[in-house]
Amino acid sequence: MMSRMHGLFIASTTMALTPLVGAGTQYTFSGAGGDIPDGGDTPGVFAAEFEVPDDDIISTLSISIEGLTHTWAGDLTVRLTHIDSDRTGTAFARIGSVGGGFGDSSNFGGDYNFGDAFTGDLWVVAASGDTNFVIPGGDYFPTELDSGLIAPFSISFGGESMPGTWRIEITDSAAQDTGSFTGWTVVFTGGGTPTLCGDPDSGSCAEPNGTPGCNDFACCNTTCAFNPDCCDFEWDEFCAEIAIDLCGIYIYQCDAPISANDCAAGATEVFVDDVVDFDSTGANTDGPPQPECGSGAGFEQIDSDLWYYWQSTGDGVFTASTCQLTQYDTKIAMYDLGDETPDTFDPNTLPDRFIGCNEDCGDEFFASDLQVAVESNHNYLIRCGGYSGASGPGTIAFSAELFPAPDECTNGGDDTLTQSNSPAATEGTVACAGGGITTANNYARSFVVPGDAKGTYTLNCADFGFTNSGGALIGAVNVYEDTDGGTPTAPGTDLVLLGSRTVTLPGNGFLGNLIAAFDPPIAVAGGTVLVVELAIPASANGFASIGGNPDGETAPTYIRATACGINDYDTVASIGFPDDNWALTLLGVLGGGGTCVGDLNDDGAVDGSDLGVLLGQWGGPGSADFDNSGTVDGADLGTLLAAWGDCP
């Protein structure tokens, strides 16, 4: 489905409330709804405050939003805040938005209830439909921003004192899509345990700390429900043992290693393109269970594991594989140590450092192939073990595709072509995405080169806008000749490739301008219709799109995204995003239309630079097709060599 980002606008509404005290330990408060202010440059906010007089301890709570109608569900966030303690709980936040992405395009239309005991997954339901899918009203568990993971209200408010001022907010974070709701209800459940749990100063739940409770709220409550003395008197060694067992706390232990790299601290350093033989027979298992490997319940552990260590020198994709190399059933996992090394990091933190796992490589069962996005100057642990106790001899291969360094434009030229009223990228745009993660998207602009067929335009660089909330990607800036003009269709139809430049597309929240420096430069005749395209591959974990700005454009921006059914180029305006645009400037040299055959860059001489342009166009169309045969070939090379030297 299509997603996008726009600006924000702030507004506030305060409602008069009537508390409705329920029976037993339930306390109900409700209020009227209204229009939700539309977002713009800053968020639009509907807010209502209410006072809770009841002296009780919160166990949990639920939030209901009645009669909610709003297009583009990914715009909205519902939060509840206890102003006195500044604690906040989230019912949902920008469904489908990951790392600042544009969110899910489904619509709200019904009554929606959020509570810890409910099992509905709002993110999954929203992603199950296409654009304009109406999310059914019903009961859903609360979810957090960026991931859609459950965010229990009991974690935010459990054990807290109920009295005080509360504020419920519905926030619209983007422009254009609007909506309203008829009312809201908050139901508190009292009788909770006073906050001895979750205090960061009380110490780890896995160790005795001499005080009641421990620093992990959920684990503390679970342990104290089993043994109240742990919260009433002291968190002693027995409480720590209970917590380790009940909460699944990982405690690192490496006993009787068969080799140095049988323990994480003794990991063997490896390098790109290393192929390493190993034998895990008799190795101990010291790493944590990793259900992310997809092995199924009861088979989460990676048994008889051996460890390897790799230092990344750039952003890119790292691969560790036993495919076609090992005969027993392997698993491979990776952990990010940051700037620490195997002998300096705390192995008890391994679960928090996990970044990826693979059990089987494609259709080949047993062997494993793990590919993980990596960052420059990070250190990584690679863990190779077995499924369900499997071990034995084998071979593991390591490789990496590191992204090229960013281009610089050292010879751009004074003649620019642009359709952007401002060259700087300051905001993201529309993209095809699912669950807030973008699929492959292609964007383009079409230019008519000034002058006539005797003139030339030598394209040296493209300065383009881009944004990416996820990991870095490898994309391409492609330059085509549009053989029939007008709206471009697609490569292989009316677009003939003249040249291409592989570019690194940075991530981690990047928003700005990048350079594609063409080598060799792309020379075309005056009057040629050039289509310049940015090809962005699918992201694994974020939202990547072209970068634009609010200043507009003089000609349309085009998009092609097959995953969203846009198989041929179409304008972004025609799919509902008239304000989106691509900041793109072409830098080059415009020739004067002289008669010196072979002077492709119009510098007054036929020389090595022109030969490089010709060779770069070899086998296809281009400005070096002197005999207009449709292909740059040996005949054109002969023409150029015959004209070698200064132009007359």
XYZ file of C-alpha atoms in Angstrom, residues 9-644:
636
model
C -0.213 21.301 13.193
C -1.053 21.703 16.901
C -4.537 22.222 18.345
C -6.033 21.436 21.755
C -9.499 20.678 23.118
C -10.431 20.267 26.789
C -13.668 18.482 27.680
C -15.892 18.667 30.759
C -16.019 15.195 32.316
C -18.238 13.171 34.608
C -16.559 10.309 36.477
C -18.638 7.132 36.623
C -17.530 5.039 39.582
C -17.930 1.336 38.837
C -18.481 -1.513 41.229
C -15.622 -3.167 43.104
C -12.177 -2.104 42.013
C -13.134 -0.704 38.599
C -13.302 3.053 38.074
C -14.767 4.433 34.839
C -14.247 7.899 33.362
C -15.602 9.072 30.017
C -16.018 12.145 27.848
C -17.384 13.430 24.567
C -15.444 13.273 21.331
C -15.228 15.664 18.410
C -13.240 16.487 15.315
C -9.566 15.507 15.396
C -7.475 18.545 14.326
C -5.612 17.787 11.104
C -1.834 17.662 11.220
C 0.289 20.118 9.300
C 3.700 21.541 10.127
C 3.102 20.332 13.698
C 0.732 17.644 14.998
C -2.973 18.222 15.452
C -4.040 17.200 18.967
C -7.430 16.502 20.537
C -6.865 16.507 24.313
C -9.098 16.045 27.342
C -8.122 16.171 31.028
C -9.959 14.568 33.927
C -9.489 14.240 37.683
C -9.418 10.876 39.468
C -10.238 11.265 43.183
C -10.235 7.571 44.090
C -7.365 6.486 46.355
C -6.315 3.129 44.944
C -3.323 1.449 43.326
C -3.607 0.699 39.606
C -3.418 -2.918 38.536
C -4.162 -2.184 34.888
C -6.541 -0.133 32.734
C -8.303 -0.054 29.377
C -9.002 2.719 26.859
C -11.953 2.877 24.456
C -12.326 5.274 21.524
C -15.942 5.236 20.344
C -17.193 6.106 16.872
C -13.691 6.681 15.483
C -13.609 7.496 11.770
C -10.380 8.640 10.121
C -8.670 8.001 6.796
C -5.022 6.874 6.817
C -4.814 5.100 10.172
C -1.033 5.553 10.211
C -1.516 9.251 10.999
C -3.040 8.702 14.457
C -1.708 8.112 17.973
C -3.748 7.598 21.170
C -1.979 8.143 24.499
C -2.940 8.440 28.158
C -0.756 10.415 30.593
C -0.820 10.691 34.392
C 0.278 14.311 34.629
C 1.316 14.109 38.281
C 3.869 11.332 37.666
C 4.518 12.046 33.955
C 3.892 8.380 33.124
C 2.448 7.718 29.667
C 0.819 4.668 28.104
C 0.130 4.220 24.397
C -2.958 2.518 22.972
C -1.436 2.698 19.485
C 0.990 4.982 17.669
C 1.112 5.500 13.902
C 0.206 1.980 12.799
C 2.676 0.664 10.223
C 5.156 3.505 10.733
C 8.705 2.293 11.372
C 11.569 4.718 12.013
C 9.588 7.796 11.005
C 7.819 6.220 8.008
C 4.422 7.265 6.745
C 2.301 4.536 8.263
C -0.528 2.271 7.135
C -3.108 3.624 4.650
C -6.064 1.733 6.144
C -8.988 3.658 7.645
C -10.687 3.655 11.053
C -14.447 3.126 11.226
C -15.877 1.802 14.493
C -15.440 1.437 18.263
C -11.938 0.410 19.361
C -10.993 -0.933 22.793
C -7.425 -1.350 24.062
C -6.337 -3.403 27.061
C -3.669 -5.847 28.217
C -6.093 -8.787 28.249
C -7.219 -8.286 24.652
C -5.673 -10.392 21.876
C -6.376 -8.405 18.707
C -3.262 -7.132 16.900
C -4.060 -3.751 15.321
C -0.896 -3.717 13.166
C -1.523 -7.185 11.739
C -5.192 -6.480 11.015
C -4.386 -3.162 9.310
C -1.680 -4.752 7.151
C -4.073 -7.484 6.005
C -6.017 -5.080 3.779
C -5.188 -2.824 0.887
C -5.448 0.967 0.601
C -8.711 2.260 2.168
C -9.282 -1.024 4.042
C -11.479 -0.291 7.090
C -10.003 -1.738 10.281
C -12.825 -3.559 12.109
C -13.808 -2.212 15.497
C -13.069 -4.517 18.406
C -10.677 -5.396 21.213
C -6.929 -4.919 20.637
C -3.830 -5.042 22.817
C -1.878 -1.763 23.135
C 1.091 -1.393 20.779
C 4.212 0.744 20.706
C 5.570 3.109 18.059
C 7.975 1.833 15.354
C 7.461 -1.892 15.948
C 3.833 -2.674 16.759
C 5.004 -4.807 19.688
C 2.687 -5.110 22.673
C 3.108 -2.238 25.148
C 1.151 -3.334 28.254
C -0.601 -0.636 30.262
C 0.429 -2.603 33.367
C 4.054 -1.773 32.555
C 3.298 1.956 32.234
C 0.878 2.342 35.135
C 0.744 -0.850 37.215
C 1.551 -0.208 40.863
C 1.076 3.554 40.473
C -1.241 5.645 42.607
C -4.523 6.340 40.789
C -5.509 9.824 42.086
C -4.533 12.952 40.177
C -4.928 14.651 36.829
C -5.042 12.505 33.702
C -4.907 13.530 30.058
C -6.057 11.541 27.017
C -4.752 12.654 23.622
C -5.535 11.727 20.031
C -2.791 13.081 17.773
C -2.861 13.477 13.977
C 0.743 13.604 12.730
C 0.190 14.355 9.034
C -1.839 16.591 6.742
C -4.730 15.868 4.336
C -6.470 12.915 6.005
C -9.036 13.859 8.662
C -11.580 12.312 11.007
C -13.520 12.462 14.255
C -14.834 10.331 17.125
C -17.907 10.404 19.347
C -16.402 9.700 22.758
C -13.759 8.073 24.920
C -13.714 5.909 28.049
C -10.928 4.985 30.472
C -11.513 2.125 32.927
C -9.022 1.691 35.779
C -8.699 -1.589 37.664
C -7.495 -1.054 41.221
C -6.000 -3.356 43.805
C -2.512 -3.310 42.339
C 0.732 -3.856 44.189
C 2.358 -0.554 45.249
C 5.328 0.379 43.139
C 8.217 -1.567 44.551
C 8.693 -3.073 41.117
C 10.374 -1.302 38.230
C 12.476 1.084 40.309
C 15.738 1.407 38.323
C 17.679 1.931 41.555
C 16.491 -1.306 43.160
C 18.857 -3.569 41.218
C 18.685 -6.469 38.808
C 15.989 -9.095 39.232
C 18.661 -11.751 38.615
C 20.688 -10.772 41.693
C 19.918 -10.250 45.402
C 19.764 -6.521 46.141
C 18.841 -6.222 49.831
C 15.647 -4.212 49.176
C 12.059 -5.163 48.275
C 11.418 -5.523 44.528
C 13.722 -5.215 41.509
C 14.179 -3.032 38.437
C 12.101 -5.006 35.899
C 8.435 -4.252 36.565
C 6.915 -7.270 34.808
C 9.436 -9.776 36.146
C 9.160 -8.297 39.642
C 5.367 -8.620 39.659
C 5.575 -12.193 38.353
C 8.092 -13.164 41.029
C 6.209 -11.465 43.870
C 2.986 -13.178 42.815
C 4.845 -16.478 43.349
C 6.585 -15.339 46.558
C 5.184 -12.108 48.107
C 8.124 -11.937 50.529
C 10.269 -10.711 47.611
C 8.260 -7.467 47.554
C 7.237 -7.343 51.215
C 10.679 -7.832 52.763
C 13.790 -8.350 50.645
C 14.869 -9.442 47.180
C 17.245 -12.169 48.293
C 19.092 -14.982 46.521
C 15.976 -17.166 46.521
C 13.969 -14.381 44.830
C 16.695 -14.003 42.206
C 16.575 -17.743 41.479
C 12.785 -17.587 41.131
C 13.070 -14.606 38.776
C 15.680 -16.295 36.600
C 13.403 -19.304 36.226
C 10.006 -17.578 35.870
C 11.156 -14.641 33.738
C 13.585 -16.529 31.534
C 16.507 -14.300 32.481
C 19.624 -15.302 30.570
C 22.746 -15.991 32.648
C 25.854 -16.637 30.579
C 27.837 -19.780 31.384
C 30.566 -21.544 29.404
C 31.788 -24.835 30.871
C 34.629 -27.106 29.709
C 35.139 -25.593 26.243
C 36.612 -27.889 23.596
C 38.377 -24.911 21.965
C 38.871 -21.198 22.566
C 35.969 -20.277 20.285
C 33.631 -22.634 22.150
C 33.065 -19.605 24.424
C 31.911 -16.215 23.149
C 34.872 -14.437 24.757
C 37.300 -16.575 22.717
C 35.673 -16.007 19.324
C 37.937 -16.625 16.316
C 38.498 -13.496 14.223
C 37.508 -13.898 10.575
C 37.767 -11.729 7.482
C 35.755 -11.240 4.308
C 36.031 -14.238 1.947
C 37.354 -16.532 4.698
C 36.224 -20.170 4.489
C 36.730 -21.918 7.837
C 36.546 -25.613 8.739
C 35.175 -26.519 12.182
C 34.040 -29.434 14.308
C 31.414 -28.738 16.986
C 31.335 -32.299 18.327
C 31.345 -32.060 22.131
C 31.039 -28.260 22.184
C 29.040 -26.733 25.017
C 26.044 -24.427 24.499
C 26.674 -21.007 26.003
C 24.533 -18.644 23.901
C 20.901 -17.736 24.622
C 17.853 -19.384 23.016
C 16.831 -17.514 19.849
C 13.174 -18.113 18.888
C 13.735 -15.691 15.998
C 15.436 -18.517 14.082
C 11.986 -19.926 13.349
C 12.726 -23.439 14.592
C 9.425 -23.820 16.425
C 8.444 -24.165 20.068
C 10.886 -26.214 22.106
C 13.712 -25.847 19.576
C 14.745 -22.230 20.213
C 18.282 -23.046 21.386
C 21.344 -23.083 19.109
C 23.179 -26.119 20.440
C 26.919 -26.880 20.562
C 27.717 -23.384 19.342
C 31.066 -22.042 18.137
C 31.867 -18.324 17.880
C 33.514 -16.074 15.273
C 34.328 -12.376 15.312
C 34.324 -9.857 12.434
C 35.108 -6.139 12.309
C 33.172 -4.149 9.703
C 34.999 -1.455 7.743
C 31.884 -0.067 6.060
C 28.102 -0.150 5.800
C 26.724 -3.067 3.828
C 25.465 -6.640 4.026
C 27.428 -9.435 5.737
C 26.826 -13.115 4.946
C 27.732 -16.212 6.959
C 26.813 -19.487 5.269
C 27.129 -23.243 5.657
C 25.070 -23.903 2.504
C 26.515 -26.749 0.416
C 29.392 -26.842 2.915
C 28.028 -28.650 5.991
C 26.063 -31.885 6.252
C 24.411 -31.540 9.662
C 21.497 -29.280 10.663
C 23.001 -25.884 11.507
C 21.789 -22.509 12.730
C 23.663 -19.205 12.442
C 23.008 -16.090 14.554
C 24.729 -12.695 14.792
C 25.190 -10.176 17.584
C 26.273 -6.518 17.394
C 29.024 -5.642 19.884
C 29.268 -2.003 18.787
C 32.760 -0.801 19.658
C 33.343 -3.623 22.179
C 35.244 -6.842 21.490
C 34.581 -10.470 22.500
C 36.929 -10.237 25.466
C 35.555 -6.901 26.764
C 31.756 -7.120 26.418
C 29.414 -8.606 29.032
C 28.122 -11.925 27.583
C 25.028 -11.670 29.795
C 23.897 -8.943 27.371
C 23.860 -11.284 24.346
C 20.024 -11.348 24.097
C 20.006 -7.550 23.803
C 22.680 -7.598 21.075
C 20.953 -10.130 18.803
C 20.427 -8.857 15.226
C 19.596 -11.881 13.075
C 19.341 -15.653 12.682
C 18.867 -18.263 9.955
C 18.173 -21.978 10.167
C 17.782 -23.139 6.563
C 18.986 -21.587 3.299
C 16.049 -21.523 0.916
C 15.006 -24.972 -0.213
C 18.193 -26.534 1.174
C 17.321 -27.912 4.583
C 19.866 -28.309 7.371
C 22.502 -25.816 6.175
C 22.140 -22.114 7.004
C 22.666 -18.806 5.235
C 22.431 -15.587 7.256
C 22.527 -12.128 5.670
C 22.542 -9.114 7.988
C 22.842 -5.365 7.405
C 26.007 -4.106 9.109
C 27.405 -0.700 10.028
C 30.860 0.721 9.581
C 33.251 0.369 12.540
C 31.016 -2.100 14.380
C 32.232 -5.433 15.745
C 30.076 -8.523 15.288
C 29.856 -11.993 16.836
C 28.818 -14.846 14.545
C 27.441 -17.933 16.301
C 27.277 -21.264 14.465
C 25.511 -24.171 16.174
C 23.025 -26.957 15.627
C 19.303 -27.647 15.638
C 17.959 -29.917 18.384
C 21.362 -31.076 19.640
C 22.956 -31.544 16.211
C 26.739 -31.138 15.948
C 29.656 -32.323 13.867
C 32.293 -31.264 11.355
C 31.552 -28.631 8.749
C 32.661 -25.512 6.930
C 31.407 -21.941 7.208
C 32.037 -19.172 4.650
C 32.050 -15.438 5.334
C 31.492 -12.675 2.790
C 30.355 -9.056 2.681
C 29.063 -6.562 0.170
C 30.100 -3.194 1.547
C 28.571 -0.070 0.111
C 30.706 2.210 -2.067
C 31.824 5.542 -0.654
C 29.500 8.483 -1.408
C 30.126 10.221 -4.733
C 31.443 13.755 -5.029
C 30.855 15.953 -8.068
C 34.260 17.368 -9.013
C 33.475 18.303 -12.628
C 29.772 19.051 -12.680
C 29.719 21.924 -15.147
C 27.909 25.248 -15.242
C 24.827 24.115 -17.161
C 22.140 22.745 -14.865
C 18.799 21.211 -15.691
C 16.157 21.125 -12.972
C 12.413 21.164 -12.450
C 12.670 21.792 -8.700
C 11.893 25.260 -7.369
C 14.325 24.511 -4.554
C 17.220 22.026 -4.819
C 17.329 20.936 -1.150
C 15.478 17.872 0.155
C 13.734 18.684 3.429
C 10.917 16.107 3.610
C 10.019 12.587 2.555
C 7.471 11.591 -0.061
C 5.101 8.831 -1.106
C 6.359 5.252 -1.463
C 4.940 1.762 -1.851
C 5.176 0.034 1.540
C 3.722 -2.732 3.662
C 3.616 -2.473 7.442
C 5.715 0.694 7.254
C 8.526 -1.095 5.349
C 9.056 0.072 1.780
C 9.086 -2.270 -1.185
C 11.130 -1.537 -4.322
C 10.290 1.930 -5.684
C 11.482 3.740 -8.817
C 11.170 7.505 -9.235
C 11.889 9.620 -12.306
C 11.885 13.019 -13.968
C 11.806 13.708 -17.711
C 13.915 16.480 -19.308
C 14.178 17.764 -22.878
C 17.823 18.654 -23.574
C 18.043 22.244 -24.885
C 19.320 22.906 -28.404
C 19.207 21.001 -31.660
C 20.722 17.746 -32.832
C 24.060 19.407 -33.643
C 24.509 20.428 -30.028
C 25.351 18.172 -27.106
C 24.718 17.962 -23.403
C 27.299 16.146 -21.317
C 25.740 14.964 -18.053
C 28.393 14.679 -15.360
C 26.455 14.492 -12.091
C 22.969 14.271 -10.603
C 22.219 15.968 -7.269
C 19.140 14.261 -5.787
C 17.067 14.168 -2.609
C 16.640 11.009 -0.534
C 15.437 9.903 2.894
C 15.648 6.571 4.730
C 14.625 5.593 8.253
C 16.015 2.043 8.019
C 19.337 0.438 7.166
C 21.515 1.657 4.305
C 20.752 0.399 0.795
C 22.502 0.105 -2.562
C 20.535 1.829 -5.313
C 21.159 3.174 -8.794
C 20.655 6.401 -10.711
C 19.768 5.382 -14.265
C 19.663 7.681 -17.294
C 17.430 6.726 -20.225
C 16.515 8.154 -23.599
C 12.735 8.336 -23.968
C 12.203 7.314 -27.577
C 8.645 8.644 -27.900
C 8.599 11.569 -25.442
C 5.702 12.469 -23.180
C 5.042 10.471 -20.027
C 7.689 7.734 -19.691
C 6.387 4.175 -19.581
C 9.075 1.711 -18.452
C 12.544 0.410 -19.363
C 12.317 -1.906 -22.350
C 9.189 -0.170 -23.609
C 10.066 3.416 -24.500
C 13.134 3.892 -22.281
C 16.611 2.978 -23.588
C 19.414 2.933 -21.009
C 22.248 5.402 -21.704
C 24.157 5.060 -18.445
C 23.902 4.121 -14.784
C 25.628 4.872 -11.491
C 25.481 2.641 -8.416
C 24.992 4.763 -5.302
C 24.985 4.196 -1.560
C 21.651 5.223 -0.042
C 22.373 5.961 3.642
C 19.919 5.113 6.414
C 19.343 5.665 10.117
C 17.092 8.668 9.560
C 19.031 10.255 6.686
C 17.245 13.148 4.958
C 19.143 15.285 2.474
C 20.882 15.392 -0.886
C 23.225 12.864 -2.508
C 25.411 12.863 -5.622
C 25.639 10.413 -8.516
C 28.821 11.118 -10.529
C 28.664 9.402 -13.926
C 31.876 7.751 -15.119
C 32.133 8.113 -18.030
C 29.889 11.161 -18.452
C 26.728 10.717 -20.508
C 26.668 12.839 -23.680
C 23.460 13.293 -25.676
C 22.334 15.437 -28.566
C 20.194 18.530 -28.137
C 16.470 17.782 -28.226
C 16.919 14.354 -26.618
C 14.279 13.452 -24.029
C 16.230 12.292 -20.966
C 14.572 10.334 -18.177
C 16.579 10.239 -14.932
C 15.519 7.501 -12.518
C 16.379 6.618 -8.915
C 15.926 2.879 -8.338
C 15.495 2.134 -4.607
C 15.490 -1.562 -3.591
C 13.149 -3.007 -0.984
C 14.068 -2.174 2.596
C 14.349 -4.788 5.321
C 13.552 -2.509 8.229
C 12.583 1.038 7.311
C 10.992 3.568 4.997
C 13.073 4.791 2.032
C 11.896 7.322 -0.553
C 12.993 10.297 -2.607
C 13.431 13.603 -0.796
C 11.498 16.711 -1.761
C 10.433 20.051 -0.318
C 7.368 22.305 0.023
C 8.535 24.701 -2.716
C 7.042 22.691 -5.578
C 8.119 21.830 -9.102
C 7.707 22.964 -12.702
C 7.151 19.471 -14.149
C 5.846 16.212 -12.662
C 7.596 13.630 -10.539
C 6.929 10.048 -11.659
C 6.749 6.812 -9.658
C 6.811 3.131 -10.642
C 6.166 0.489 -7.948
C 5.085 -2.945 -9.121
C 4.264 -4.176 -5.596
C 1.518 -1.544 -5.468
C 0.303 -2.288 -8.991
C 2.040 0.681 -10.654
C 3.790 -1.208 -13.437
C 4.352 1.827 -15.677
C 5.425 5.291 -14.635
C 2.657 7.551 -13.340
C 2.762 10.971 -11.721
C 2.676 11.110 -7.931
C -0.095 13.700 -8.261
C -2.318 11.254 -10.140
C -2.121 8.709 -7.299
C -3.200 11.299 -4.737
C -0.046 13.139 -3.667
C 0.007 16.465 -5.580
C 2.352 18.159 -3.105
C 5.065 15.495 -3.261
C 8.059 16.132 -5.502
C 11.634 15.002 -6.093
C 14.474 17.476 -5.565
C 16.742 16.736 -8.558
C 19.350 18.848 -10.347
C 21.423 17.691 -13.331
C 24.939 19.135 -13.600
C 26.692 19.174 -16.952
C 27.988 21.068 -19.960
C 25.741 22.240 -22.777
C 27.460 22.266 -26.178
C 27.143 25.100 -28.648
C 26.067 23.128 -31.686
C 29.395 23.217 -33.507
C 30.180 21.113 -36.576
C 33.244 19.243 -35.270
C 32.228 15.607 -35.593
C 33.529 13.517 -32.700
C 33.783 16.353 -30.146
C 31.225 14.779 -27.850
C 31.927 17.009 -24.851
C 32.261 20.176 -26.977
C 35.659 21.157 -25.566
C 37.063 22.038 -28.985
C 38.988 18.827 -29.547
C 38.410 15.157 -30.328
C 40.464 13.325 -27.719
C 40.503 10.681 -25.001
C 37.537 12.187 -23.173
C 35.363 11.795 -26.253
C 36.649 8.256 -26.766
C 35.600 7.438 -23.193
C 32.095 8.758 -23.877
C 31.855 6.659 -27.046
C 33.018 3.488 -25.303
C 30.531 4.110 -22.505
C 27.721 4.128 -25.096
C 29.052 1.104 -27.028
C 26.381 -1.266 -28.268
C 23.474 1.096 -27.642
C 22.108 4.425 -28.818
C 23.728 7.720 -27.885
C 25.345 10.929 -29.019
C 28.300 8.930 -30.448
C 26.033 7.297 -33.053
C 27.473 9.507 -35.802
C 25.962 7.546 -38.694
C 22.495 7.391 -37.057
C 22.413 3.593 -37.335
C 20.772 3.273 -33.908
C 23.858 1.677 -32.349
C 27.270 3.001 -31.321
C 29.663 0.586 -33.016
C 32.898 0.213 -34.983
C 31.795 2.566 -37.743
C 31.304 5.375 -35.238
C 34.664 4.585 -33.627
C 36.292 4.983 -37.048
C 34.603 8.360 -37.516
C 35.871 9.591 -34.167
C 39.439 8.410 -34.747
C 39.455 10.055 -38.191
C 38.565 13.387 -36.572
C 41.179 13.060 -33.787
